[in-house]
Amino acid sequence: MTSNATGPTTGALHVVREHPLCAETPATQLPQPLTPAPSVYVRSNFDTPVFDATHRITVGGAVDAPLSFPVSDLDAMPQHAVVMTLECAGNGRLGMNPVPPGEPWGFGAVSTTVWSGVPLSMILERAGVRDGAVEVLASAADHGPRGDANGEGNPADVRFQRSMPLHVAMHPDTLVATHMAGAPLTEPHGAPVRLIVPGWYGMASVKWLASLELLTEPFTGYFQRKRYVYDTGEHIEPVTTARVKSMITAPVHGSHYEREVTVRGWAWSGTDVITRVEVGIDTGSGETWRDAELGTAASRYAWTPFLLPLVLPPAATGEATRAVTLRTRATDASGAVQPEQIIWNRLGYGNNAIRACTIHVVS
Ligand SMILES: Nc1nc2c(c(=O)[nH]1)N[C@H]1C(S)=C(S)[C@@H](COP(=O)(O)O)O[C@H]1N2
Ligand SMILES: [Mo]
């Protein structure tokens, strides 16, 4: 199991790209139920926008009464906190073959933390959603040139914008968030205000939120139809909910262990709760599967811990070590199971395939 992309681990983050900042949670921090705030992964498409203290959020489109209010107004509204595992749709891209274009993410573009702020539904209700509205479009303050926005060789200035269906926007856990891990958002995570969309891959959680617009037709902008889409070559579909997935955090791939080993890790799904994690154990004579014990997740949207203590056979006579391959397969309550093979797509999103971890048993 290669746990991280290549690149330096500078302090709390494992940097994949410096400008704009794209950085993974280091493998050493992934065993934590709540990722320490400085180690929450960062994915930014453009340089961090500059806000002034008077930053206002506007709400328009198919509403009864368009709104414009300063971010500070959010503090006076009812607050709601959600513990959530946030994963970049590109997490695990390096595991694909051939590796698709895009940020070279290893397996650390996933973190779990507490997000808090005001339910988006409250703001939309204040504006009054009109009949006929089907989506909410969130527009951010960051933007930059994209070569493929208007066809080949015709770069255009593109703003970060994503939409979601109205029912997702109205879900009580979808937030206009101002805080992460109990502290005001830091710049890389979208200060002063961002969306948090539980159950969806990270791209829906628009940072540096500037405006909300109720649409009567589905949005077809760049980040909805050209990026964050599953492109199979024949068919293009926007990326939405996070696929069922699991990750072994111990033992560590490539390391040496004594015969008693406890397999531990996390399983999560944007669709429903985790109901089963199986561990595939291959000590050299074929793989056998055993059910791991599930622990309690911090919330419906947070990863579920699993563990399975094992006593592994010693190295064969004359051998110093025995190679043991471990794999995990998670299932959620909707019946979704991690696939054996990667579901390859041109832009490399949603890699939730079963992954192997090989260890060496000494004695
Ligand atoms: N405005 C804006 N919002 C954004 C992005 C961005 O580039 N600009 N990146 C998205 C993606 S792809 C992910 S995975 C998450 C990452 O959130 P984080 O950096 O707080 O971990 O932010 C999303 N929101
Ligand atoms: Mo992402």
CSV table of C-alpha atoms and ligand atoms in Angstrom, one decimal:
chain,number,residue,atom,x,y,z
A,1,MET,CA,0.0,0.0,0.0
A,2,THR,CA,1.7,3.2,-1.1
A,3,SER,CA,0.2,5.6,1.3
A,4,ASN,CA,1.1,8.9,-0.1
A,5,ALA,CA,2.0,10.6,-3.4
A,6,THR,CA,5.6,11.6,-4.0
A,7,GLY,CA,6.6,14.9,-2.6
A,8,PRO,CA,7.8,16.4,0.6
A,9,THR,CA,6.0,16.0,3.9
A,10,THR,CA,6.5,19.4,5.3
A,11,GLY,CA,5.3,19.4,8.9
A,12,ALA,CA,1.6,18.6,9.2
A,13,LEU,CA,0.9,18.0,5.5
A,14,HIS,CA,2.3,16.0,2.6
A,15,VAL,CA,2.5,18.5,-0.2
A,16,VAL,CA,1.6,17.3,-3.7
A,17,ARG,CA,1.7,20.8,-5.3
A,18,GLU,CA,2.7,24.1,-3.7
A,19,HIS,CA,0.8,26.6,-5.8
A,20,PRO,CA,-2.1,26.4,-5.6
A,21,LEU,CA,-1.8,24.2,-2.5
A,22,CYS,CA,-2.7,20.6,-2.9
A,23,ALA,CA,-1.6,18.5,0.1
A,24,GLU,CA,-2.5,15.1,1.6
A,25,THR,CA,-3.0,14.1,5.2
A,26,PRO,CA,0.3,12.3,6.0
A,27,ALA,CA,0.0,8.5,6.5
A,28,THR,CA,1.2,9.0,10.1
A,29,GLN,CA,-2.0,11.0,10.8
A,30,LEU,CA,-4.5,8.7,9.1
A,31,PRO,CA,-5.0,6.4,12.1
A,32,GLN,CA,-6.5,9.3,14.1
A,33,PRO,CA,-10.4,9.2,14.3
A,34,LEU,CA,-10.4,13.0,13.9
A,35,THR,CA,-7.6,14.3,11.7
A,36,PRO,CA,-5.6,17.0,13.6
A,37,ALA,CA,-6.7,20.3,12.0
A,38,PRO,CA,-3.2,21.2,10.6
A,39,SER,CA,-3.2,17.8,8.8
A,40,VAL,CA,-6.6,18.0,7.1
A,41,TYR,CA,-5.9,17.6,3.4
A,42,VAL,CA,-6.1,20.6,1.1
A,43,ARG,CA,-7.2,20.7,-2.5
A,44,SER,CA,-7.3,24.1,-4.3
A,45,ASN,CA,-7.7,24.6,-8.0
A,46,PHE,CA,-6.6,28.3,-8.0
A,47,ASP,CA,-4.7,30.6,-5.8
A,48,THR,CA,-6.5,31.6,-2.5
A,49,PRO,CA,-8.7,34.6,-3.2
A,50,VAL,CA,-8.4,37.7,-1.1
A,51,PHE,CA,-11.4,38.8,0.8
A,52,ASP,CA,-12.1,42.0,2.6
A,53,ALA,CA,-13.8,42.3,5.9
A,54,THR,CA,-17.1,43.4,4.2
A,55,HIS,CA,-17.5,40.2,2.2
A,56,ARG,CA,-21.1,39.5,1.6
A,57,ILE,CA,-22.9,36.4,0.4
A,58,THR,CA,-25.7,36.9,-2.1
A,59,VAL,CA,-28.6,34.5,-2.8
A,60,GLY,CA,-30.5,34.9,-6.1
A,61,GLY,CA,-32.1,33.2,-9.0
A,62,ALA,CA,-35.4,31.5,-8.5
A,63,VAL,CA,-36.2,33.0,-5.1
A,64,ASP,CA,-38.9,35.2,-3.7
A,65,ALA,CA,-36.6,37.7,-2.1
A,66,PRO,CA,-32.9,37.9,-3.2
A,67,LEU,CA,-30.6,38.3,-0.2
A,68,SER,CA,-27.2,40.0,0.4
A,69,PHE,CA,-25.8,39.7,3.8
A,70,PRO,CA,-22.3,40.0,5.5
A,71,VAL,CA,-20.7,36.8,6.5
A,72,SER,CA,-20.8,38.0,10.1
A,73,ASP,CA,-24.6,37.7,10.1
A,74,LEU,CA,-24.1,33.9,10.1
A,75,ASP,CA,-22.9,34.0,13.7
A,76,ALA,CA,-26.3,35.2,14.9
A,77,MET,CA,-28.1,32.3,13.2
A,78,PRO,CA,-28.7,28.8,14.7
A,79,GLN,CA,-25.4,26.8,14.5
A,80,HIS,CA,-25.1,23.1,13.5
A,81,ALA,CA,-22.0,20.9,13.6
A,82,VAL,CA,-21.4,17.8,11.5
A,83,VAL,CA,-18.5,15.3,11.8
A,84,MET,CA,-17.6,14.3,8.3
A,85,THR,CA,-15.1,12.3,6.4
A,86,LEU,CA,-14.2,14.6,3.4
A,87,GLU,CA,-12.5,12.9,0.5
A,88,CYS,CA,-11.3,14.3,-2.8
A,89,ALA,CA,-12.8,12.5,-5.8
A,90,GLY,CA,-9.2,12.2,-7.1
A,91,ASN,CA,-8.0,10.4,-4.0
A,92,GLY,CA,-6.2,7.2,-5.1
A,93,ARG,CA,-5.6,8.4,-8.7
A,94,LEU,CA,-2.0,7.2,-8.6
A,95,GLY,CA,-3.4,3.7,-8.1
A,96,MET,CA,-5.0,3.8,-11.5
A,97,ASN,CA,-3.2,2.3,-14.6
A,98,PRO,CA,-2.5,4.2,-16.8
A,99,VAL,CA,-2.5,7.1,-14.3
A,100,PRO,CA,-5.0,9.7,-15.6
A,101,PRO,CA,-4.2,13.4,-15.8
A,102,GLY,CA,-4.9,15.5,-12.8
A,103,GLU,CA,-3.3,16.0,-9.3
A,104,PRO,CA,-1.2,13.0,-8.5
A,105,TRP,CA,-3.0,12.0,-5.4
A,106,GLY,CA,-1.9,9.0,-3.4
A,107,PHE,CA,-4.3,7.8,-0.7
A,108,GLY,CA,-4.2,10.7,1.8
A,109,ALA,CA,-6.7,13.1,0.2
A,110,VAL,CA,-9.2,12.2,2.9
A,111,SER,CA,-9.7,13.5,6.4
A,112,THR,CA,-12.3,13.5,9.1
A,113,THR,CA,-13.1,16.6,11.1
A,114,VAL,CA,-15.9,18.6,12.6
A,115,TRP,CA,-17.5,21.3,10.4
A,116,SER,CA,-19.9,23.9,11.8
A,117,GLY,CA,-22.0,26.8,10.7
A,118,VAL,CA,-25.5,27.4,9.5
A,119,PRO,CA,-27.7,24.9,7.6
A,120,LEU,CA,-27.9,26.0,4.0
A,121,SER,CA,-31.6,25.2,4.1
A,122,MET,CA,-32.2,28.0,6.6
A,123,ILE,CA,-30.6,30.6,4.3
A,124,LEU,CA,-32.6,29.2,1.3
A,125,GLU,CA,-35.8,29.3,3.3
A,126,ARG,CA,-35.2,33.0,4.2
A,127,ALA,CA,-34.9,33.8,0.5
A,128,GLY,CA,-37.9,31.6,-0.4
A,129,VAL,CA,-37.3,29.0,-3.0
A,130,ARG,CA,-39.6,29.3,-5.9
A,131,ASP,CA,-41.4,26.4,-7.6
A,132,GLY,CA,-39.4,25.2,-10.5
A,133,ALA,CA,-36.0,25.5,-8.8
A,134,VAL,CA,-34.1,22.2,-9.3
A,135,GLU,CA,-30.5,23.0,-8.3
A,136,VAL,CA,-28.5,25.3,-6.1
A,137,LEU,CA,-25.4,26.7,-7.8
A,138,ALA,CA,-22.5,27.8,-5.4
A,139,SER,CA,-20.0,30.2,-6.9
A,140,ALA,CA,-16.7,30.9,-5.2
A,141,ALA,CA,-14.3,33.8,-5.2
A,142,ASP,CA,-11.4,31.9,-6.7
A,143,HIS,CA,-10.8,31.7,-10.5
A,144,GLY,CA,-8.1,31.4,-13.1
A,145,PRO,CA,-7.3,30.5,-16.7
A,146,ARG,CA,-8.2,27.0,-18.0
A,147,GLY,CA,-6.9,26.0,-21.3
A,148,ASP,CA,-9.7,23.5,-22.2
A,149,ALA,CA,-12.6,25.7,-21.0
A,150,ASN,CA,-13.6,26.9,-24.5
A,151,GLY,CA,-12.1,24.2,-26.6
A,152,GLU,CA,-8.5,23.5,-27.6
A,153,GLY,CA,-6.0,26.4,-27.2
A,154,ASN,CA,-8.6,28.9,-26.1
A,155,PRO,CA,-8.0,29.6,-22.4
A,156,ALA,CA,-10.8,31.2,-20.5
A,157,ASP,CA,-11.0,32.6,-17.0
A,158,VAL,CA,-13.0,30.0,-15.1
A,159,ARG,CA,-14.5,30.5,-11.6
A,160,PHE,CA,-14.9,27.6,-9.2
A,161,GLN,CA,-18.6,26.8,-9.3
A,162,ARG,CA,-20.5,23.6,-8.5
A,163,SER,CA,-24.2,22.8,-8.3
A,164,MET,CA,-26.2,20.3,-6.3
A,165,PRO,CA,-29.8,19.1,-6.5
A,166,LEU,CA,-32.3,21.1,-4.4
A,167,HIS,CA,-33.0,18.2,-2.1
A,168,VAL,CA,-29.3,17.9,-1.2
A,169,ALA,CA,-29.0,21.6,-0.6
A,170,MET,CA,-32.1,21.4,1.7
A,171,HIS,CA,-30.7,18.5,3.7
A,172,PRO,CA,-30.4,19.6,7.4
A,173,ASP,CA,-26.7,18.6,7.5
A,174,THR,CA,-25.6,20.5,4.4
A,175,LEU,CA,-23.8,23.5,5.9
A,176,VAL,CA,-22.7,27.0,5.1
A,177,ALA,CA,-19.7,26.5,7.3
A,178,THR,CA,-17.6,29.1,9.1
A,179,HIS,CA,-15.7,26.7,11.4
A,180,MET,CA,-13.5,23.6,11.2
A,181,ALA,CA,-12.5,21.7,14.3
A,182,GLY,CA,-14.1,24.4,16.5
A,183,ALA,CA,-12.0,27.2,15.1
A,184,PRO,CA,-12.7,29.7,12.3
A,185,LEU,CA,-11.8,28.4,8.9
A,186,THR,CA,-8.2,28.9,7.9
A,187,GLU,CA,-7.5,30.3,4.4
A,188,PRO,CA,-6.7,27.1,2.7
A,189,HIS,CA,-9.9,25.5,3.9
A,190,GLY,CA,-12.1,28.3,2.5
A,191,ALA,CA,-12.1,31.2,5.0
A,192,PRO,CA,-14.3,33.0,5.8
A,193,VAL,CA,-17.1,30.7,4.6
A,194,ARG,CA,-17.6,27.5,2.6
A,195,LEU,CA,-20.2,24.8,1.9
A,196,ILE,CA,-20.0,21.4,3.5
A,197,VAL,CA,-22.0,18.7,1.6
A,198,PRO,CA,-22.0,15.5,3.7
A,199,GLY,CA,-21.9,12.3,1.7
A,200,TRP,CA,-20.5,13.9,-1.4
A,201,TYR,CA,-16.9,14.0,-2.6
A,202,GLY,CA,-15.0,17.2,-1.8
A,203,MET,CA,-15.7,19.2,-5.0
A,204,ALA,CA,-19.3,19.9,-3.8
A,205,SER,CA,-18.0,21.6,-0.6
A,206,VAL,CA,-17.3,24.9,-2.3
A,207,LYS,CA,-14.7,27.0,-0.4
A,208,TRP,CA,-14.6,30.8,-0.4
A,209,LEU,CA,-18.3,31.0,-1.0
A,210,ALA,CA,-19.4,34.2,-2.8
A,211,SER,CA,-22.9,33.5,-4.1
A,212,LEU,CA,-25.8,31.0,-4.2
A,213,GLU,CA,-28.2,30.9,-7.1
A,214,LEU,CA,-31.4,28.8,-7.4
A,215,LEU,CA,-31.5,27.3,-10.9
A,216,THR,CA,-34.4,26.0,-12.9
A,217,GLU,CA,-32.2,24.0,-15.3
A,218,PRO,CA,-29.2,21.9,-14.3
A,219,PHE,CA,-25.8,23.8,-14.3
A,220,THR,CA,-23.5,23.0,-17.2
A,221,GLY,CA,-20.3,24.9,-16.2
A,222,TYR,CA,-16.7,23.8,-16.4
A,223,PHE,CA,-16.4,22.1,-13.0
A,224,GLN,CA,-19.8,20.3,-13.6
A,225,ARG,CA,-19.2,19.0,-17.1
A,226,LYS,CA,-15.5,19.1,-17.9
A,227,ARG,CA,-14.0,18.4,-14.5
A,228,TYR,CA,-15.3,16.3,-11.6
A,229,VAL,CA,-17.1,14.0,-14.1
A,230,TYR,CA,-16.9,10.3,-14.7
A,231,ASP,CA,-15.8,10.2,-18.3
A,232,THR,CA,-15.8,6.7,-19.6
A,233,GLY,CA,-15.1,7.8,-23.2
A,234,GLU,CA,-18.7,7.1,-24.2
A,235,HIS,CA,-20.5,8.7,-21.4
A,236,ILE,CA,-20.0,11.8,-19.1
A,237,GLU,CA,-21.7,12.0,-15.7
A,238,PRO,CA,-21.0,14.5,-12.8
A,239,VAL,CA,-19.2,13.0,-9.8
A,240,THR,CA,-21.6,13.2,-6.7
A,241,THR,CA,-21.6,10.9,-3.6
A,242,ALA,CA,-18.5,9.3,-2.2
A,243,ARG,CA,-18.2,5.6,-3.2
A,244,VAL,CA,-17.9,2.9,-0.5
A,245,LYS,CA,-14.2,2.5,0.5
A,246,SER,CA,-11.8,1.2,3.1
A,247,MET,CA,-8.3,1.9,4.1
A,248,ILE,CA,-5.8,-0.1,6.3
A,249,THR,CA,-4.0,2.1,8.7
A,250,ALA,CA,-2.2,-0.7,10.5
A,251,PRO,CA,-0.1,-2.8,9.8
A,252,VAL,CA,2.0,-0.6,7.5
A,253,HIS,CA,2.7,-1.9,3.9
A,254,GLY,CA,6.2,-3.2,3.5
A,255,SER,CA,7.0,-3.4,7.2
A,256,HIS,CA,8.2,-6.3,9.4
A,257,TYR,CA,5.9,-7.7,12.1
A,258,GLU,CA,5.9,-10.5,14.7
A,259,ARG,CA,3.2,-13.1,14.2
A,260,GLU,CA,0.5,-11.3,16.2
A,261,VAL,CA,-0.9,-8.5,14.1
A,262,THR,CA,-4.1,-6.5,14.4
A,263,VAL,CA,-5.5,-5.1,11.2
A,264,ARG,CA,-7.1,-1.7,11.7
A,265,GLY,CA,-8.5,1.0,9.5
A,266,TRP,CA,-11.4,3.0,8.4
A,267,ALA,CA,-14.4,2.4,6.1
A,268,TRP,CA,-16.7,5.0,4.7
A,269,SER,CA,-19.4,5.6,2.1
A,270,GLY,CA,-21.3,8.7,1.1
A,271,THR,CA,-24.5,6.6,0.4
A,272,ASP,CA,-25.1,4.9,3.7
A,273,VAL,CA,-23.6,3.5,6.9
A,274,ILE,CA,-20.9,0.8,6.8
A,275,THR,CA,-22.4,-2.6,7.6
A,276,ARG,CA,-19.4,-4.9,7.0
A,277,VAL,CA,-15.7,-5.0,6.5
A,278,GLU,CA,-14.0,-8.2,5.4
A,279,VAL,CA,-10.3,-8.8,5.5
A,280,GLY,CA,-8.7,-10.9,2.9
A,281,ILE,CA,-5.6,-12.8,4.2
A,282,ASP,CA,-3.1,-14.5,2.0
A,283,THR,CA,-0.2,-16.1,3.8
A,284,GLY,CA,1.1,-17.7,0.6
A,285,SER,CA,-1.5,-20.4,-0.1
A,286,GLY,CA,-4.5,-18.5,-1.4
A,287,GLU,CA,-6.7,-15.8,0.1
A,288,THR,CA,-9.3,-16.4,2.9
A,289,TRP,CA,-11.7,-13.7,4.0
A,290,ARG,CA,-12.8,-13.0,7.6
A,291,ASP,CA,-15.1,-10.4,9.0
A,292,ALA,CA,-13.5,-7.6,10.9
A,293,GLU,CA,-15.2,-6.2,14.0
A,294,LEU,CA,-16.7,-2.7,13.4
A,295,GLY,CA,-16.4,0.1,15.9
A,296,THR,CA,-18.6,3.1,16.3
A,297,ALA,CA,-18.3,6.0,13.8
A,298,ALA,CA,-18.3,9.5,15.2
A,299,SER,CA,-21.4,10.3,13.0
A,300,ARG,CA,-23.4,9.0,10.1
A,301,TYR,CA,-20.9,10.8,7.8
A,302,ALA,CA,-17.7,9.9,9.6
A,303,TRP,CA,-15.5,6.8,8.8
A,304,THR,CA,-16.2,3.6,10.8
A,305,PRO,CA,-13.3,1.9,12.5
A,306,PHE,CA,-12.7,-1.8,12.0
A,307,LEU,CA,-10.2,-4.2,13.6
A,308,LEU,CA,-9.3,-7.9,13.3
A,309,PRO,CA,-6.6,-9.5,15.5
A,310,LEU,CA,-4.6,-12.2,13.6
A,311,VAL,CA,-2.0,-14.8,14.5
A,312,LEU,CA,-0.1,-15.4,11.4
A,313,PRO,CA,2.0,-18.5,10.5
A,314,PRO,CA,5.7,-18.3,11.0
A,315,ALA,CA,8.1,-18.1,8.1
A,316,ALA,CA,8.6,-21.4,6.3
A,317,THR,CA,11.6,-23.5,7.2
A,318,GLY,CA,14.8,-21.9,5.9
A,319,GLU,CA,13.1,-18.5,5.2
A,320,ALA,CA,13.7,-15.4,7.3
A,321,THR,CA,10.2,-13.9,6.7
A,322,ARG,CA,6.8,-14.8,5.3
A,323,ALA,CA,5.1,-12.3,3.0
A,324,VAL,CA,1.4,-11.9,4.0
A,325,THR,CA,-1.0,-9.9,1.8
A,326,LEU,CA,-3.9,-8.2,3.5
A,327,ARG,CA,-6.9,-6.6,1.7
A,328,THR,CA,-10.1,-5.0,3.0
A,329,ARG,CA,-13.5,-4.9,1.4
A,330,ALA,CA,-16.2,-2.7,2.8
A,331,THR,CA,-20.0,-2.9,2.3
A,332,ASP,CA,-22.6,-0.2,3.1
A,333,ALA,CA,-26.3,-0.5,4.0
A,334,SER,CA,-27.4,0.1,0.4
A,335,GLY,CA,-25.5,-3.1,-0.5
A,336,ALA,CA,-22.7,-1.3,-2.3
A,337,VAL,CA,-19.4,-3.2,-2.1
A,338,GLN,CA,-15.9,-2.1,-3.0
A,339,PRO,CA,-15.0,-3.5,-6.4
A,340,GLU,CA,-12.1,-5.9,-7.1
A,341,GLN,CA,-11.0,-3.9,-10.1
A,342,ILE,CA,-10.6,-0.1,-10.4
A,343,ILE,CA,-13.5,1.5,-12.3
A,344,TRP,CA,-11.2,3.3,-14.7
A,345,ASN,CA,-12.3,6.7,-16.1
A,346,ARG,CA,-10.4,9.3,-18.1
A,347,LEU,CA,-10.0,11.9,-15.3
A,348,GLY,CA,-9.3,9.4,-12.6
A,349,TYR,CA,-12.1,9.9,-10.1
A,350,GLY,CA,-13.7,7.6,-7.6
A,351,ASN,CA,-11.0,4.9,-7.2
A,352,ASN,CA,-12.6,2.8,-4.5
A,353,ALA,CA,-11.2,-0.5,-5.5
A,354,ILE,CA,-9.9,-3.1,-2.9
A,355,ARG,CA,-6.3,-2.3,-2.2
A,356,ALA,CA,-3.5,-4.7,-1.0
A,357,CYS,CA,-1.1,-4.3,1.9
A,358,THR,CA,1.8,-6.7,2.1
A,359,ILE,CA,3.8,-7.2,5.3
A,360,HIS,CA,6.7,-9.5,6.3
A,361,VAL,CA,6.3,-11.7,9.3
A,362,VAL,CA,9.5,-12.5,11.1
A,363,SER,CA,10.0,-15.6,13.3
B,1,LIG,N1,-13.7,27.5,-4.2
B,1,LIG,C1,-13.2,26.3,-4.3
B,1,LIG,N2,-13.8,25.4,-3.6
B,1,LIG,C2,-13.3,24.1,-3.6
B,1,LIG,C3,-12.2,23.8,-4.4
B,1,LIG,C4,-11.5,24.8,-5.1
B,1,LIG,O1,-10.6,24.6,-5.8
B,1,LIG,N3,-12.1,26.1,-5.0
B,1,LIG,N4,-11.8,22.5,-4.4
B,1,LIG,C5,-12.8,21.4,-4.1
B,1,LIG,C6,-12.2,20.1,-3.9
B,1,LIG,S1,-11.9,19.3,-5.4
B,1,LIG,C7,-12.1,19.5,-2.7
B,1,LIG,S2,-11.6,17.9,-2.6
B,1,LIG,C8,-12.4,20.2,-1.5
B,1,LIG,C9,-11.2,20.2,-0.5
B,1,LIG,O2,-11.5,20.9,0.7
B,1,LIG,P1,-10.3,21.2,1.6
B,1,LIG,O3,-9.2,21.8,0.9
B,1,LIG,O4,-10.8,22.0,2.8
B,1,LIG,O5,-9.8,19.8,2.1
B,1,LIG,O6,-12.7,21.6,-1.7
B,1,LIG,C10,-13.5,21.8,-2.8
B,1,LIG,N5,-13.9,23.2,-2.8
B,2,MO,MO,-11.3,17.2,-4.8
